[in-house]
Amino acid sequence: FNWEYGLYSLVSVNFFFNRAGRIHKLVDIRSAWASSFPGSLWEVVLMGSCDLIWLFSLTYILICEVKEVVKVVRSSKSQWYTSLWENYMEFWNTVDWISILVAYFLVVCWFRTFLATQEVNSDFEQLARIDTTTVSHDDYTSAVEGFVEQVEVMCEAERIY
């Protein structure tokens, strides 16, 4: 954990040995923010307000597109899939739906990252509370391994995001 930047860093060092005796190394460094809302209260309120405005605008676009689909299907005398294909499927409607799907996918990824970060933060607090003089080495090792696994999950969620 890097307190100055508020980052969890996960460093993996892998060595690969081939038959000829050459050693290949791979150093993989992944970092993730320890806080989803860093900064002062004013900055957090401003970021949260912008996020909510974006989310409400996105939901408004989704509702408008659904209303348009319902209008096209109801006004047509052919089957619903035929009317959608002939009267609704245009380039810009396709762009709208792709944009909506990608944006909601980003919202889901953000929530996954947020929840993983909260879990890592609570695990880190529990790990810091452990008194190493009273806990056995095996118990402490399993606690650290569990924490590292949670950091890996968090870094993977942030990588997808």
PDB file of C-alpha atoms in Angstrom:
ATOM      1  CA  PHE A   1       0.000   0.000   0.000  1.00  0.00           C
ATOM      2  CA  ASN A   2       1.357   3.417  -0.988  1.00  0.00           C
ATOM      3  CA  TRP A   3      -0.067   5.949   1.452  1.00  0.00           C
ATOM      4  CA  GLU A   4       1.275   8.995  -0.399  1.00  0.00           C
ATOM      5  CA  TYR A   5      -0.634   8.213  -3.605  1.00  0.00           C
ATOM      6  CA  GLY A   6      -3.443   6.120  -2.104  1.00  0.00           C
ATOM      7  CA  LEU A   7      -2.626   3.060  -4.221  1.00  0.00           C
ATOM      8  CA  TYR A   8      -2.537  -0.651  -3.673  1.00  0.00           C
ATOM      9  CA  SER A   9       0.222  -2.151  -5.795  1.00  0.00           C
ATOM     10  CA  LEU A  10       0.513  -5.813  -6.643  1.00  0.00           C
ATOM     11  CA  VAL A  11       3.886  -6.948  -7.958  1.00  0.00           C
ATOM     12  CA  SER A  12       4.305 -10.391  -9.508  1.00  0.00           C
ATOM     13  CA  VAL A  13       7.706 -11.718 -10.510  1.00  0.00           C
ATOM     14  CA  ASN A  14       7.705 -14.819 -12.697  1.00  0.00           C
ATOM     15  CA  PHE A  15      10.712 -16.748 -13.926  1.00  0.00           C
ATOM     16  CA  PHE A  16      10.540 -19.128 -16.872  1.00  0.00           C
ATOM     17  CA  PHE A  17      13.306 -21.665 -17.431  1.00  0.00           C
ATOM     18  CA  ASN A  18      13.689 -23.180 -20.884  1.00  0.00           C
ATOM     19  CA  ARG A  19      15.552 -26.370 -21.713  1.00  0.00           C
ATOM     20  CA  ALA A  20      18.616 -24.538 -23.001  1.00  0.00           C
ATOM     21  CA  GLY A  21      19.167 -22.945 -19.606  1.00  0.00           C
ATOM     22  CA  ARG A  22      17.980 -19.441 -20.412  1.00  0.00           C
ATOM     23  CA  ILE A  23      15.966 -17.708 -17.728  1.00  0.00           C
ATOM     24  CA  HIS A  24      13.161 -15.410 -18.856  1.00  0.00           C
ATOM     25  CA  LYS A  25      11.642 -13.026 -16.352  1.00  0.00           C
ATOM     26  CA  LEU A  26       8.316 -11.271 -16.289  1.00  0.00           C
ATOM     27  CA  VAL A  27       7.608  -8.509 -13.798  1.00  0.00           C
ATOM     28  CA  ASP A  28       3.951  -7.540 -13.669  1.00  0.00           C
ATOM     29  CA  ILE A  29       2.965  -4.482 -11.639  1.00  0.00           C
ATOM     30  CA  ARG A  30      -0.703  -3.668 -11.190  1.00  0.00           C
ATOM     31  CA  SER A  31      -2.085  -0.832  -9.117  1.00  0.00           C
ATOM     32  CA  ALA A  32      -5.546   0.182  -8.005  1.00  0.00           C
ATOM     33  CA  TRP A  33      -6.807   3.228  -6.158  1.00  0.00           C
ATOM     34  CA  ALA A  34      -7.607   2.757  -2.478  1.00  0.00           C
ATOM     35  CA  SER A  35     -10.466   5.237  -2.648  1.00  0.00           C
ATOM     36  CA  SER A  36     -13.124   5.664  -5.310  1.00  0.00           C
ATOM     37  CA  PHE A  37     -13.655   9.288  -4.310  1.00  0.00           C
ATOM     38  CA  PRO A  38     -10.320  10.890  -3.425  1.00  0.00           C
ATOM     39  CA  GLY A  39     -10.060  14.548  -2.637  1.00  0.00           C
ATOM     40  CA  SER A  40     -11.741  17.127  -0.497  1.00  0.00           C
ATOM     41  CA  LEU A  41     -15.457  17.119   0.282  1.00  0.00           C
ATOM     42  CA  TRP A  42     -16.113  19.777  -2.352  1.00  0.00           C
ATOM     43  CA  GLU A  43     -14.354  17.733  -5.048  1.00  0.00           C
ATOM     44  CA  VAL A  44     -16.243  14.571  -4.055  1.00  0.00           C
ATOM     45  CA  VAL A  45     -19.591  16.388  -4.154  1.00  0.00           C
ATOM     46  CA  LEU A  46     -18.748  17.844  -7.556  1.00  0.00           C
ATOM     47  CA  MET A  47     -17.665  14.452  -8.943  1.00  0.00           C
ATOM     48  CA  GLY A  48     -20.742  12.741  -7.520  1.00  0.00           C
ATOM     49  CA  SER A  49     -23.022  15.422  -8.975  1.00  0.00           C
ATOM     50  CA  CYS A  50     -21.465  15.050 -12.422  1.00  0.00           C
ATOM     51  CA  ASP A  51     -21.764  11.270 -12.200  1.00  0.00           C
ATOM     52  CA  LEU A  52     -25.431  11.478 -11.216  1.00  0.00           C
ATOM     53  CA  ILE A  53     -26.210  13.951 -14.006  1.00  0.00           C
ATOM     54  CA  TRP A  54     -24.518  11.623 -16.494  1.00  0.00           C
ATOM     55  CA  LEU A  55     -26.407   8.610 -15.146  1.00  0.00           C
ATOM     56  CA  PHE A  56     -29.763  10.419 -15.259  1.00  0.00           C
ATOM     57  CA  SER A  57     -29.048  11.621 -18.815  1.00  0.00           C
ATOM     58  CA  LEU A  58     -28.167   8.095 -19.839  1.00  0.00           C
ATOM     59  CA  THR A  59     -31.373   6.749 -18.301  1.00  0.00           C
ATOM     60  CA  TYR A  60     -33.358   9.480 -20.078  1.00  0.00           C
ATOM     61  CA  ILE A  61     -31.870   8.435 -23.421  1.00  0.00           C
ATOM     62  CA  LEU A  62     -32.719   4.797 -22.663  1.00  0.00           C
ATOM     63  CA  ILE A  63     -36.337   5.684 -21.824  1.00  0.00           C
ATOM     64  CA  CYS A  64     -36.676   7.771 -24.996  1.00  0.00           C
ATOM     65  CA  GLU A  65     -35.309   4.947 -27.133  1.00  0.00           C
ATOM     66  CA  VAL A  66     -37.653   2.419 -25.528  1.00  0.00           C
ATOM     67  CA  LYS A  67     -40.607   4.766 -26.114  1.00  0.00           C
ATOM     68  CA  GLU A  68     -39.579   5.091 -29.752  1.00  0.00           C
ATOM     69  CA  VAL A  69     -39.398   1.306 -30.129  1.00  0.00           C
ATOM     70  CA  VAL A  70     -42.861   0.899 -28.572  1.00  0.00           C
ATOM     71  CA  LYS A  71     -44.258   3.606 -30.856  1.00  0.00           C
ATOM     72  CA  VAL A  72     -42.835   1.936 -33.969  1.00  0.00           C
ATOM     73  CA  VAL A  73     -44.130  -1.503 -32.969  1.00  0.00           C
ATOM     74  CA  ARG A  74     -47.611  -0.233 -32.081  1.00  0.00           C
ATOM     75  CA  SER A  75     -48.008   1.851 -35.231  1.00  0.00           C
ATOM     76  CA  SER A  76     -47.018  -0.980 -37.570  1.00  0.00           C
ATOM     77  CA  LYS A  77     -49.416  -3.623 -38.862  1.00  0.00           C
ATOM     78  CA  SER A  78     -46.712  -6.214 -39.455  1.00  0.00           C
ATOM     79  CA  GLN A  79     -44.970  -8.412 -36.912  1.00  0.00           C
ATOM     80  CA  TRP A  80     -42.932  -6.627 -34.246  1.00  0.00           C
ATOM     81  CA  TYR A  81     -39.564  -7.867 -35.499  1.00  0.00           C
ATOM     82  CA  THR A  82     -40.411  -6.896 -39.087  1.00  0.00           C
ATOM     83  CA  SER A  83     -41.517  -3.426 -38.064  1.00  0.00           C
ATOM     84  CA  LEU A  84     -38.370  -2.933 -35.982  1.00  0.00           C
ATOM     85  CA  TRP A  85     -36.133  -4.067 -38.803  1.00  0.00           C
ATOM     86  CA  GLU A  86     -37.857  -1.985 -41.499  1.00  0.00           C
ATOM     87  CA  ASN A  87     -38.871   1.138 -39.587  1.00  0.00           C
ATOM     88  CA  TYR A  88     -36.530   1.468 -36.629  1.00  0.00           C
ATOM     89  CA  MET A  89     -33.129  -0.042 -37.412  1.00  0.00           C
ATOM     90  CA  GLU A  90     -31.206   2.898 -38.776  1.00  0.00           C
ATOM     91  CA  PHE A  91     -27.583   3.869 -38.295  1.00  0.00           C
ATOM     92  CA  TRP A  92     -28.122   6.446 -35.544  1.00  0.00           C
ATOM     93  CA  ASN A  93     -30.530   4.266 -33.585  1.00  0.00           C
ATOM     94  CA  THR A  94     -27.910   1.514 -33.652  1.00  0.00           C
ATOM     95  CA  VAL A  95     -25.302   4.009 -32.440  1.00  0.00           C
ATOM     96  CA  ASP A  96     -27.652   5.054 -29.624  1.00  0.00           C
ATOM     97  CA  TRP A  97     -28.182   1.468 -28.457  1.00  0.00           C
ATOM     98  CA  ILE A  98     -24.496   0.617 -28.617  1.00  0.00           C
ATOM     99  CA  SER A  99     -23.702   3.777 -26.623  1.00  0.00           C
ATOM    100  CA  ILE A 100     -26.346   2.920 -24.014  1.00  0.00           C
ATOM    101  CA  LEU A 101     -25.111  -0.660 -23.628  1.00  0.00           C
ATOM    102  CA  VAL A 102     -21.457   0.367 -23.334  1.00  0.00           C
ATOM    103  CA  ALA A 103     -22.299   3.105 -20.829  1.00  0.00           C
ATOM    104  CA  TYR A 104     -24.314   0.769 -18.599  1.00  0.00           C
ATOM    105  CA  PHE A 105     -21.521  -1.803 -18.862  1.00  0.00           C
ATOM    106  CA  LEU A 106     -19.156   0.886 -17.538  1.00  0.00           C
ATOM    107  CA  VAL A 107     -21.559   1.581 -14.665  1.00  0.00           C
ATOM    108  CA  VAL A 108     -21.565  -2.124 -13.756  1.00  0.00           C
ATOM    109  CA  CYS A 109     -17.756  -2.251 -13.977  1.00  0.00           C
ATOM    110  CA  TRP A 110     -17.479   0.798 -11.749  1.00  0.00           C
ATOM    111  CA  PHE A 111     -19.731  -0.808  -9.126  1.00  0.00           C
ATOM    112  CA  ARG A 112     -17.676  -4.016  -9.272  1.00  0.00           C
ATOM    113  CA  THR A 113     -14.479  -2.022  -8.768  1.00  0.00           C
ATOM    114  CA  PHE A 114     -16.062   0.045  -5.991  1.00  0.00           C
ATOM    115  CA  LEU A 115     -17.231  -3.043  -4.095  1.00  0.00           C
ATOM    116  CA  ALA A 116     -13.877  -4.801  -4.561  1.00  0.00           C
ATOM    117  CA  THR A 117     -12.069  -1.703  -3.288  1.00  0.00           C
ATOM    118  CA  GLN A 118     -14.295  -1.515  -0.222  1.00  0.00           C
ATOM    119  CA  GLU A 119     -13.622  -5.179   0.525  1.00  0.00           C
ATOM    120  CA  VAL A 120      -9.858  -4.733   0.156  1.00  0.00           C
ATOM    121  CA  ASN A 121      -9.938  -1.682   2.423  1.00  0.00           C
ATOM    122  CA  SER A 122     -11.792  -3.590   5.144  1.00  0.00           C
ATOM    123  CA  ASP A 123      -9.428  -6.573   4.768  1.00  0.00           C
ATOM    124  CA  PHE A 124      -6.464  -4.213   5.020  1.00  0.00           C
ATOM    125  CA  GLU A 125      -7.837  -2.744   8.240  1.00  0.00           C
ATOM    126  CA  GLN A 126      -8.299  -6.238   9.672  1.00  0.00           C
ATOM    127  CA  LEU A 127      -4.780  -7.190   8.619  1.00  0.00           C
ATOM    128  CA  ALA A 128      -3.367  -4.081  10.297  1.00  0.00           C
ATOM    129  CA  ARG A 129      -5.170  -4.939  13.546  1.00  0.00           C
ATOM    130  CA  ILE A 130      -3.543  -8.363  13.828  1.00  0.00           C
ATOM    131  CA  ASP A 131      -1.107  -8.571  16.709  1.00  0.00           C
ATOM    132  CA  THR A 132       1.789 -10.571  15.290  1.00  0.00           C
ATOM    133  CA  THR A 133       3.091 -11.455  18.733  1.00  0.00           C
ATOM    134  CA  THR A 134      -0.035 -13.408  19.679  1.00  0.00           C
ATOM    135  CA  VAL A 135      -1.021 -14.905  16.309  1.00  0.00           C
ATOM    136  CA  SER A 136       0.648 -17.999  14.927  1.00  0.00           C
ATOM    137  CA  HIS A 137       2.714 -17.787  11.790  1.00  0.00           C
ATOM    138  CA  ASP A 138       0.268 -19.997   9.851  1.00  0.00           C
ATOM    139  CA  ASP A 139      -2.731 -17.847  10.797  1.00  0.00           C
ATOM    140  CA  TYR A 140      -0.912 -14.671   9.833  1.00  0.00           C
ATOM    141  CA  THR A 141       0.242 -16.199   6.540  1.00  0.00           C
ATOM    142  CA  SER A 142      -3.303 -17.263   5.655  1.00  0.00           C
ATOM    143  CA  ALA A 143      -4.593 -13.752   6.494  1.00  0.00           C
ATOM    144  CA  VAL A 144      -1.959 -12.172   4.233  1.00  0.00           C
ATOM    145  CA  GLU A 145      -2.715 -14.668   1.437  1.00  0.00           C
ATOM    146  CA  GLY A 146      -6.418 -13.851   1.687  1.00  0.00           C
ATOM    147  CA  PHE A 147      -5.618 -10.152   1.490  1.00  0.00           C
ATOM    148  CA  VAL A 148      -3.389 -10.648  -1.571  1.00  0.00           C
ATOM    149  CA  GLU A 149      -6.167 -12.632  -3.266  1.00  0.00           C
ATOM    150  CA  GLN A 150      -8.600  -9.774  -2.630  1.00  0.00           C
ATOM    151  CA  VAL A 151      -6.085  -7.287  -4.065  1.00  0.00           C
ATOM    152  CA  GLU A 152      -5.789  -9.500  -7.165  1.00  0.00           C
ATOM    153  CA  VAL A 153      -9.575  -9.493  -7.556  1.00  0.00           C
ATOM    154  CA  MET A 154      -9.649  -5.711  -7.166  1.00  0.00           C
ATOM    155  CA  CYS A 155      -6.842  -5.183  -9.689  1.00  0.00           C
ATOM    156  CA  GLU A 156      -8.610  -7.473 -12.154  1.00  0.00           C
ATOM    157  CA  ALA A 157     -11.880  -5.564 -11.713  1.00  0.00           C
ATOM    158  CA  GLU A 158     -10.063  -2.289 -12.311  1.00  0.00           C
ATOM    159  CA  ARG A 159      -8.266  -3.736 -15.345  1.00  0.00           C
ATOM    160  CA  ILE A 160     -11.598  -4.649 -16.934  1.00  0.00           C
ATOM    161  CA  TYR A 161     -12.955  -1.221 -16.053  1.00  0.00           C
TER     162      TYR A 161
END
